[in-house]
């Protein structure tokens, strides 16, 4: 769409348009995917220091939170010959939008490169300490000719800032179903209204840009487009949770889907859209579609032991007298057991998803949805797929994650 | 209908600003500039943003890894931290039991391990991009002076850790990056 400029250039941007004046959904998707990717592997910071005697001097610093010596580690102190300690105390980088807030850092990898004309090597250590891990410290060691020696060196560190490793495309408004705007994808509402205004004013009024008449026309066109067709479109979009924005809170209440503290808006929208689909009832298609929407990349497959032939029950059935089956399946006391009406959801933990996020997804979000969707006589659970294609359904220790080797 | 992003994932190093929506002749629609700097994003700022993202994507490493050699009781190395462009593993894993999507690692000798990467990885939208490790670099982690050296062969990266005297360093802990 023509995203940029007076006729369409107010946020939120609308996707679509030409290469010259638009931003298509496919281009936006590439931005989202690559931002997530590079965010994971770019350094937290890199700096150069010189150690002379017992003095450590940081001469250059570039970090995610800022560039220049004003942002260097809080302390840079002597740790002995060839040893320099750098500490962030408190342990965090300033938030770019609110410098009074700190985003905690976690150093996970480091590299030291020695400057100079002699054979030099470096090594690093990193740790987080203090009563509750409130300090982050990096120790850089320099060696020249194989012997610990003071030197000039560059240090680079990698790790996490305030959970940024868990960034997802949704944080940048990415979504696999994103598409160009069908309404303003080619021309904004304001363009049509402006054209109409100019036409109605007649030849007595100029159509030239940068004139008072034009400014008034453009302002009026934008106002009318925002309060007219855009408002109607917004109303229509908010009528379903999958496209909703301002009305998400309403859909949370209406569908009674709890929202976790700090849950991003895109995740809430994803959950609500999946729950909204439940109104179709527990058909195989609707269950599968709802699971795909809820679990996203974590969803692999669905296994549903069903069948209408009671005389030929599924393999894991023990029904005393009627269909005894394998005696090892007996629970005793005349109880019967069957895998019939058991819904098994095969899932995988996407590479970028932490254990806590994944367990919340399958043990909370998945359970909540299937508990509502499935009839009382059906049971359900999830199991993790594995590369060998087996996977199994068990809840002992971390067997769910690692299988047996 | 699922969206297919333009271009290829970042690690193919083939993207430029046009894949992100940039264009050398980008302009505000019908030539009308932004009205309010606090609500509008003009073509000029957008062009700067996408060009900078392209620069970041070209120079960001594909993988950052910290691992520990297990030489005293010879075994596959322990990968303590592994951040790939495709995902981050913050809990450690053994090199011979790599989680799906992360590189495996085998022990060759004291301080000597080989990492094996997949020949292709997929981005968040499922778009696959070929991957071959290149331009590695690293450092020892610990109090011992020395350095790791690197040998790339196809999709494998062999890393040997040496101390300052040039001897293989057993039970070395190493951080490395690879593009």
XYZ file of C-alpha atoms in Angstrom:
584
model
C 0.000 0.000 0.000
C 1.089 3.598 -0.247
C 2.311 3.638 3.333
C 4.270 6.819 3.389
C 3.317 10.449 3.210
C 0.527 12.795 4.093
C -2.274 10.779 2.551
C -1.450 7.529 4.268
C 1.579 8.179 6.372
C 0.209 8.034 9.865
C 0.792 5.056 12.082
C -0.300 2.363 12.022
C 1.191 1.660 8.634
C -0.941 -0.379 6.307
C 0.762 -3.056 4.238
C 0.598 -3.190 0.479
C 1.342 -0.964 -2.478
C 4.174 -0.668 -4.910
C 7.923 -0.878 -4.492
C 8.115 2.877 -4.805
C 5.724 3.991 -2.119
C 4.538 0.927 -0.253
C 5.585 -1.816 2.099
C 4.200 -5.225 1.205
C 3.296 -7.974 3.632
C 6.030 -10.181 2.163
C 8.648 -7.492 2.736
C 7.391 -6.899 6.250
C 7.586 -10.645 6.911
C 11.232 -10.701 5.845
C 11.984 -7.806 8.198
C 10.308 -9.634 11.094
C 12.074 -12.952 10.478
C 15.491 -11.367 10.067
C 15.122 -9.082 13.055
C 14.312 -12.092 15.213
C 17.326 -13.933 13.760
C 19.946 -11.248 14.157
C 18.659 -10.292 17.566
C 19.752 -13.717 18.780
C 23.366 -13.560 17.637
C 24.481 -9.946 17.649
C 26.902 -9.096 20.484
C 25.649 -7.446 23.632
C 28.673 -5.198 23.609
C 32.224 -4.813 22.385
C 34.912 -2.622 23.883
C 38.646 -2.023 23.745
C 40.776 -1.412 26.788
C 44.410 -0.793 27.612
C 45.959 -2.003 30.801
C 49.059 -0.189 32.021
C 50.403 -1.054 35.441
C 47.371 -1.302 37.679
C 45.215 0.951 35.552
C 42.541 -0.323 33.183
C 41.358 2.259 30.674
C 38.422 1.581 28.401
C 39.149 3.506 25.220
C 36.169 2.545 23.117
C 32.756 1.045 23.815
C 29.826 0.011 21.657
C 26.867 -1.741 23.270
C 23.255 -2.506 22.573
C 22.283 0.194 25.059
C 24.520 2.873 23.577
C 27.766 3.791 21.941
C 30.555 5.709 23.647
C 32.338 5.677 26.951
C 29.277 6.966 28.787
C 27.866 3.461 28.413
C 30.945 1.413 29.343
C 30.863 -1.095 32.221
C 30.340 0.434 35.651
C 33.736 -0.728 36.878
C 36.945 -1.567 35.049
C 39.558 -2.618 37.578
C 42.945 -4.272 37.884
C 42.862 -7.996 38.541
C 46.626 -8.599 38.434
C 49.141 -8.730 35.638
C 47.317 -9.316 32.359
C 43.946 -9.417 34.084
C 41.186 -6.808 33.831
C 37.785 -7.095 35.459
C 34.722 -5.365 34.052
C 31.527 -5.213 35.987
C 27.962 -4.045 35.378
C 26.555 -3.100 38.733
C 23.610 -3.088 38.790
C 23.401 -5.825 36.211
C 21.571 -4.338 33.284
C 21.408 -2.081 30.278
C 19.237 1.017 30.277
C 15.901 0.650 28.532
C 16.055 2.657 25.278
C 12.637 4.194 25.907
C 13.074 4.801 29.641
C 16.621 5.230 30.873
C 15.461 4.947 34.483
C 14.666 1.281 33.886
C 17.249 -1.460 33.567
C 16.915 -4.539 31.421
C 18.917 -7.328 33.077
C 21.742 -8.811 31.036
C 23.028 -12.385 31.051
C 26.480 -12.926 29.558
C 26.737 -16.352 27.901
C 29.750 -16.120 25.585
C 32.814 -13.912 25.281
C 35.853 -13.340 23.147
C 39.126 -11.486 23.825
C 41.434 -10.392 20.996
C 44.837 -8.924 21.844
C 46.204 -5.963 19.915
C 49.870 -5.431 19.113
C 52.771 -6.638 17.003
C 53.724 -9.570 19.268
C 52.125 -12.997 19.501
C 49.231 -12.422 21.857
C 46.248 -14.422 22.990
C 43.367 -13.738 25.275
C 40.840 -15.586 27.349
C 37.718 -14.557 29.181
C 35.531 -15.505 32.099
C 32.030 -14.317 32.854
C 29.811 -14.738 35.844
C 26.822 -13.276 37.592
C 27.052 -12.869 41.315
C 25.841 -10.975 44.328
C 23.081 -11.981 46.707
C 20.628 -12.421 43.866
C 22.911 -12.325 40.872
C 22.659 -8.573 40.580
C 26.165 -8.116 39.184
C 27.580 -9.240 35.863
C 31.330 -9.481 35.584
C 33.612 -10.233 32.672
C 37.281 -10.944 33.271
C 39.629 -10.497 30.337
C 43.095 -12.077 30.453
C 45.840 -11.203 28.032
C 48.989 -13.138 27.255
C 51.928 -12.049 25.128
C 54.420 -14.674 24.055
C 52.562 -17.173 26.194
C 53.038 -15.179 29.391
C 50.423 -13.166 31.231
C 51.065 -9.558 30.341
C 49.279 -6.250 30.303
C 48.139 -5.322 26.819
C 45.544 -3.599 24.727
C 42.667 -5.904 23.831
C 39.130 -5.944 22.462
C 36.404 -7.812 24.329
C 33.119 -8.967 22.824
C 30.268 -10.496 24.786
C 27.030 -12.218 23.813
C 23.951 -13.184 25.758
C 20.516 -11.929 26.625
C 19.040 -8.559 27.544
C 15.753 -8.577 29.370
C 14.436 -11.711 27.699
C 15.142 -10.453 24.207
C 16.129 -13.970 23.187
C 12.473 -14.860 23.261
C 11.565 -12.208 20.704
C 9.096 -13.542 18.167
C 7.882 -12.243 14.828
C 4.673 -11.279 16.591
C 6.593 -8.645 18.540
C 7.118 -6.862 15.219
C 3.514 -7.475 14.098
C 4.576 -10.506 12.077
C 2.077 -13.282 11.477
C 2.076 -16.151 9.023
C -1.362 -15.016 7.819
C -0.364 -11.391 7.297
C -1.390 -10.003 3.922
C -1.627 -6.760 2.026
C -4.550 -4.590 2.989
C -7.450 -5.406 0.644
C -9.007 -2.002 1.227
C -6.113 0.445 1.173
C -3.532 -1.801 -0.406
C -3.497 0.100 -3.655
C -4.708 3.542 -2.726
C -5.597 5.034 0.654
C -9.132 6.112 1.426
C -7.818 9.631 1.772
C -6.771 9.765 -1.859
C -10.287 9.184 -3.111
C -11.730 11.669 -0.661
C -9.116 14.282 -1.585
C -9.915 13.828 -5.236
C -13.582 14.253 -4.497
C -12.996 17.374 -2.401
C -10.906 18.965 -5.141
C -13.544 18.142 -7.650
C -16.342 19.573 -5.537
C -14.483 22.803 -4.821
C -14.357 23.458 -8.526
C -11.884 25.401 -10.614
C -11.950 28.450 -8.368
C -9.721 26.618 -5.914
C -6.202 25.526 -6.702
C -5.113 21.906 -6.704
C -1.445 22.789 -6.344
C 0.488 21.235 -3.464
C 1.930 23.388 -0.674
C -0.932 25.879 -0.829
C -3.377 26.689 1.955
C -6.202 25.166 -0.036
C -4.274 21.956 -0.524
C -3.339 21.754 3.142
C -6.982 22.136 4.099
C -8.051 19.556 1.537
C -5.483 17.030 2.710
C -6.336 17.566 6.362
C -10.033 17.167 5.619
C -9.425 14.062 3.491
C -7.407 12.424 6.252
C -9.996 13.340 8.845
C -12.825 11.950 6.746
C -10.925 8.778 5.887
C -10.123 8.166 9.550
C -13.608 8.793 10.833
C -15.394 7.245 7.896
C -14.212 4.154 6.073
C -11.285 3.388 8.385
C -13.513 3.486 11.423
C -15.958 1.134 9.756
C -13.144 -1.202 8.803
C -11.800 -1.139 12.331
C -15.235 -1.968 13.677
C -15.472 -4.917 11.307
C -11.999 -6.193 12.204
C -12.682 -5.985 15.915
C -15.796 -8.075 15.469
C -13.623 -11.206 15.471
C -10.725 -11.802 17.865
C -8.262 -12.922 15.184
C -8.203 -9.415 13.679
C -8.957 -7.481 16.835
C -6.742 -4.902 18.456
C -8.450 -2.440 20.790
C -11.201 -4.958 21.521
C -8.943 -7.754 22.679
C -9.825 -7.007 26.301
C -13.487 -7.449 25.414
C -12.782 -10.810 23.747
C -10.814 -11.925 26.798
C -13.854 -11.331 28.960
C -16.335 -12.681 26.428
C -14.457 -15.919 25.819
C -13.225 -16.115 29.434
C -9.668 -16.775 28.366
C -7.202 -15.673 31.040
C -4.274 -13.483 30.102
C -0.949 -14.006 31.780
C 1.086 -11.156 33.200
C 3.360 -9.766 30.522
C 1.787 -11.798 27.768
C 2.329 -10.041 24.430
C -0.688 -8.849 22.509
C -0.024 -11.147 19.537
C -0.052 -14.210 21.791
C -3.326 -13.165 23.393
C -4.828 -12.641 19.953
C -3.624 -16.093 18.859
C -5.241 -17.765 21.868
C -8.501 -15.885 21.491
C -8.737 -16.737 17.790
C -8.273 -20.410 18.604
C -10.961 -20.309 21.298
C -13.347 -18.433 19.028
C -13.108 -21.297 16.559
C -14.431 -23.666 19.211
C -17.935 -22.518 18.413
C -17.811 -24.960 15.488
C -17.856 -27.861 17.963
C -15.381 -30.729 18.329
C -15.227 -31.875 14.731
C -11.919 -33.300 13.574
C -11.425 -30.332 11.285
C -12.205 -27.672 13.858
C -10.079 -29.350 16.527
C -7.139 -29.582 14.174
C -7.523 -25.998 12.984
C -7.879 -24.673 16.527
C -4.765 -26.578 17.595
C -2.812 -25.223 14.642
C -3.824 -21.688 15.555
C -3.085 -22.101 19.231
C 0.182 -24.013 19.011
C 1.619 -22.566 15.802
C 5.006 -24.136 15.064
C 4.681 -26.373 18.121
C 1.867 -28.383 16.535
C 2.920 -31.546 14.684
C -0.051 -33.860 14.377
C -3.234 -35.101 15.897
C -4.077 -38.714 16.698
C -7.629 -39.555 17.536
C -8.567 -43.145 18.317
C -12.140 -43.353 17.164
C -14.371 -45.631 15.126
C -17.979 -46.609 15.380
C -17.587 -50.383 15.376
C -17.949 -51.379 19.026
C -17.294 -55.027 18.204
C -13.794 -54.163 17.041
C -12.409 -51.839 19.685
C -9.003 -50.160 19.416
C -5.976 -52.244 20.390
C -5.560 -50.811 23.886
C -8.960 -51.908 25.153
C -9.856 -54.013 28.169
C -13.528 -54.476 28.868
C -14.220 -57.420 31.206
C -16.637 -59.993 29.828
C -17.580 -57.879 26.809
C -14.126 -57.569 25.348
C -11.461 -58.721 27.800
C -8.569 -57.906 25.487
C -5.016 -58.154 26.751
C -5.080 -59.076 30.455
C -2.070 -56.841 31.080
C -4.340 -53.888 30.415
C -6.645 -54.793 33.298
C -6.864 -52.148 35.978
C -8.518 -54.625 38.335
C -11.841 -54.415 40.103
C -13.797 -54.904 36.916
C -12.768 -51.528 35.575
C -12.593 -51.090 31.841
C -10.112 -49.101 29.860
C -9.936 -48.029 26.269
C -8.011 -45.679 24.084
C -11.183 -44.912 22.206
C -12.019 -41.214 22.365
C -8.514 -40.311 23.397
C -7.115 -37.309 21.611
C -3.322 -37.254 21.476
C -1.644 -34.065 20.347
C 1.852 -34.511 18.985
C 3.918 -31.402 19.588
C 7.470 -30.184 19.227
C 9.316 -27.486 21.089
C 10.273 -24.844 18.506
C 13.948 -23.897 18.563
C 13.329 -20.368 19.774
C 10.900 -21.265 22.553
C 12.047 -21.594 26.157
C 10.999 -24.515 28.357
C 8.740 -22.270 30.427
C 6.991 -20.857 27.364
C 6.536 -24.306 25.912
C 5.204 -25.864 29.104
C 2.796 -22.969 29.546
C 1.598 -23.481 26.010
C 0.960 -27.229 26.290
C 0.040 -27.562 29.955
C -2.009 -24.406 30.371
C -3.178 -22.996 27.046
C -3.661 -26.342 25.323
C -5.358 -27.884 28.338
C -7.698 -24.927 28.772
C -8.791 -25.052 25.166
C -9.268 -28.815 24.850
C -10.988 -28.993 28.219
C -13.687 -26.719 26.833
C -13.776 -28.141 23.367
C -13.835 -31.873 23.972
C -16.910 -33.688 25.284
C -16.810 -35.075 28.817
C -16.388 -38.673 27.623
C -13.240 -37.872 25.706
C -9.768 -37.580 27.137
C -6.755 -35.827 25.746
C -3.084 -35.186 26.330
C 0.055 -34.178 24.470
C 3.327 -35.872 23.737
C 6.567 -34.675 22.269
C 7.656 -35.885 18.883
C 11.197 -37.134 18.422
C 13.466 -37.439 15.433
C 13.170 -41.199 15.302
C 9.484 -40.781 14.661
C 8.432 -42.584 17.808
C 7.516 -40.234 20.560
C 5.531 -41.499 23.478
C 2.942 -40.451 25.937
C 4.243 -40.487 29.437
C 4.669 -38.068 32.267
C 7.687 -39.117 34.249
C 10.533 -36.759 35.017
C 11.773 -35.141 31.799
C 11.085 -38.183 29.675
C 8.614 -36.063 27.791
C 11.500 -33.963 26.542
C 14.328 -36.359 25.955
C 12.783 -39.755 25.311
C 14.921 -42.796 26.015
C 18.386 -43.075 24.562
C -3.201 -18.084 3.091
C 0.239 -18.166 4.617
C 2.556 -15.323 3.746
C 5.881 -16.037 2.069
C 8.503 -13.457 2.955
C 10.546 -11.897 0.196
C 14.104 -13.104 -0.309
C 15.957 -15.672 1.743
C 16.749 -15.929 5.453
C 19.464 -13.733 6.915
C 22.151 -16.446 7.062
C 22.180 -16.797 3.289
C 23.637 -13.252 3.267
C 21.707 -12.457 0.128
C 19.285 -9.865 1.430
C 19.456 -6.201 0.599
C 17.230 -3.295 1.511
C 14.778 -4.095 -1.294
C 13.795 -7.344 0.442
C 12.778 -5.275 3.436
C 10.741 -2.824 1.386
C 13.452 -0.343 0.480
C 13.848 1.164 -2.951
C 16.346 3.691 -4.242
C 13.436 5.781 -5.478
C 11.203 5.340 -2.466
C 8.878 8.263 -2.092
C 5.944 9.425 -0.082
C 2.713 8.601 -1.830
C 1.903 11.241 -4.456
C 4.897 13.188 -3.176
C 3.167 14.385 -0.033
C 5.486 14.309 2.959
C 4.730 13.451 6.557
C 2.380 15.828 8.321
C 3.113 15.113 11.978
C 6.524 13.839 13.020
C 4.985 12.214 16.071
C 2.463 10.164 14.157
C 3.975 9.696 10.722
C 6.815 7.657 9.306
C 8.101 9.141 6.079
C 9.814 7.322 3.246
C 13.133 8.890 4.253
C 13.146 7.333 7.739
C 11.851 4.050 6.469
C 14.635 3.905 3.878
C 17.240 4.433 6.586
C 15.690 1.712 8.741
C 15.623 -0.986 6.056
C 19.138 -0.184 4.855
C 20.420 -0.511 8.415
C 18.585 -3.787 8.955
C 20.204 -5.135 5.789
C 23.599 -4.138 7.164
C 22.872 -5.854 10.474
C 21.687 -9.001 8.731
C 24.862 -9.220 6.679
C 27.204 -8.929 9.642
C 25.387 -10.807 12.385
C 26.955 -14.189 13.186
C 24.866 -17.273 12.522
C 25.843 -18.983 15.758
C 27.319 -18.100 19.132
C 28.330 -21.120 21.175
C 30.007 -21.717 24.525
C 31.029 -25.310 25.187
C 33.106 -27.376 27.588
C 35.343 -30.242 26.450
C 34.973 -33.437 28.421
C 38.465 -34.932 28.292
C 39.103 -36.202 31.829
C 36.294 -38.682 31.308
C 36.315 -38.689 27.534
C 32.913 -37.852 26.204
C 31.168 -35.544 23.791
C 31.487 -31.878 24.770
C 28.828 -30.133 26.803
C 27.268 -27.232 24.941
C 26.549 -24.715 27.656
C 25.014 -22.018 25.501
C 24.001 -22.025 21.883
C 22.371 -19.084 20.114
C 21.593 -19.664 16.480
C 19.782 -17.250 14.240
C 17.012 -19.846 14.320
C 16.758 -20.295 18.076
C 18.459 -20.080 21.444
C 19.283 -22.950 23.779
C 20.004 -21.524 27.205
C 20.115 -24.841 29.037
C 23.123 -27.038 28.369
C 23.077 -30.213 26.301
C 25.514 -32.973 25.464
C 27.038 -32.809 22.013
C 25.859 -36.310 21.136
C 22.277 -35.558 22.177
C 21.595 -32.271 20.473
C 18.029 -30.937 20.560
C 16.357 -30.660 17.184
C 17.592 -27.621 15.318
C 20.884 -27.271 17.183
C 24.360 -28.486 16.171
C 25.743 -31.766 17.442
C 29.350 -32.065 18.620
C 31.762 -34.959 18.888
C 35.056 -35.318 20.725
C 38.157 -36.031 18.646
C 40.779 -35.713 21.368
C 41.935 -33.412 24.136
C 40.499 -29.957 23.459
C 39.527 -31.134 20.009
C 35.879 -31.276 18.955
C 33.865 -31.214 15.761
C 30.548 -29.430 15.457
C 28.138 -30.514 12.769
C 25.570 -28.095 11.441
C 22.581 -28.791 9.253
C 22.915 -27.969 5.582
C 19.737 -25.921 5.724
C 17.728 -24.069 8.338
C 14.272 -22.544 8.180
C 13.242 -19.104 9.398
C 10.168 -18.235 11.474
C 7.935 -18.469 8.397
C 9.299 -21.835 7.334
C 11.431 -20.458 4.522
C 14.537 -22.627 4.224
C 17.973 -21.236 3.508
C 21.132 -23.212 2.828
C 23.825 -22.923 5.440
C 27.546 -23.572 5.322
C 29.679 -22.481 8.268
C 32.281 -19.808 7.520
C 34.393 -17.086 9.124
C 34.693 -18.609 12.595
C 36.364 -16.921 15.548
C 36.642 -17.626 19.237
C 38.336 -17.410 22.562
C 39.181 -19.605 25.500
C 37.032 -19.150 28.558
C 38.975 -19.462 31.776
C 42.277 -18.447 33.302
C 44.570 -20.214 30.836
C 46.135 -18.329 27.982
C 45.797 -19.795 24.542
C 43.490 -19.822 21.588
C 41.221 -22.074 19.581
C 41.891 -22.825 15.935
C 39.301 -23.703 13.334
C 38.957 -26.030 10.359
C 35.831 -25.912 8.205
C 34.912 -28.906 6.122
C 31.510 -28.845 4.501
C 28.952 -28.483 7.236
C 31.372 -29.343 10.015
C 33.530 -27.062 12.093
C 36.487 -28.601 13.908
C 37.860 -26.638 16.815
C 41.122 -27.357 18.604
C 41.952 -25.551 21.823
C 45.623 -24.847 22.544
C 47.329 -23.271 25.521
C 49.930 -20.536 25.201
C 52.709 -23.092 24.770
C 50.930 -24.630 21.798
C 49.867 -27.805 23.602
C 46.359 -29.231 23.267
C 44.291 -27.942 26.159
C 42.245 -30.656 27.824
C 38.858 -29.829 29.343
C 38.929 -26.466 27.610
C 35.963 -24.145 27.713
C 35.551 -22.163 24.509
C 33.258 -19.490 23.117
C 33.085 -19.227 19.364
C 31.089 -17.546 16.679
C 30.569 -18.627 13.131
C 28.895 -16.891 10.199
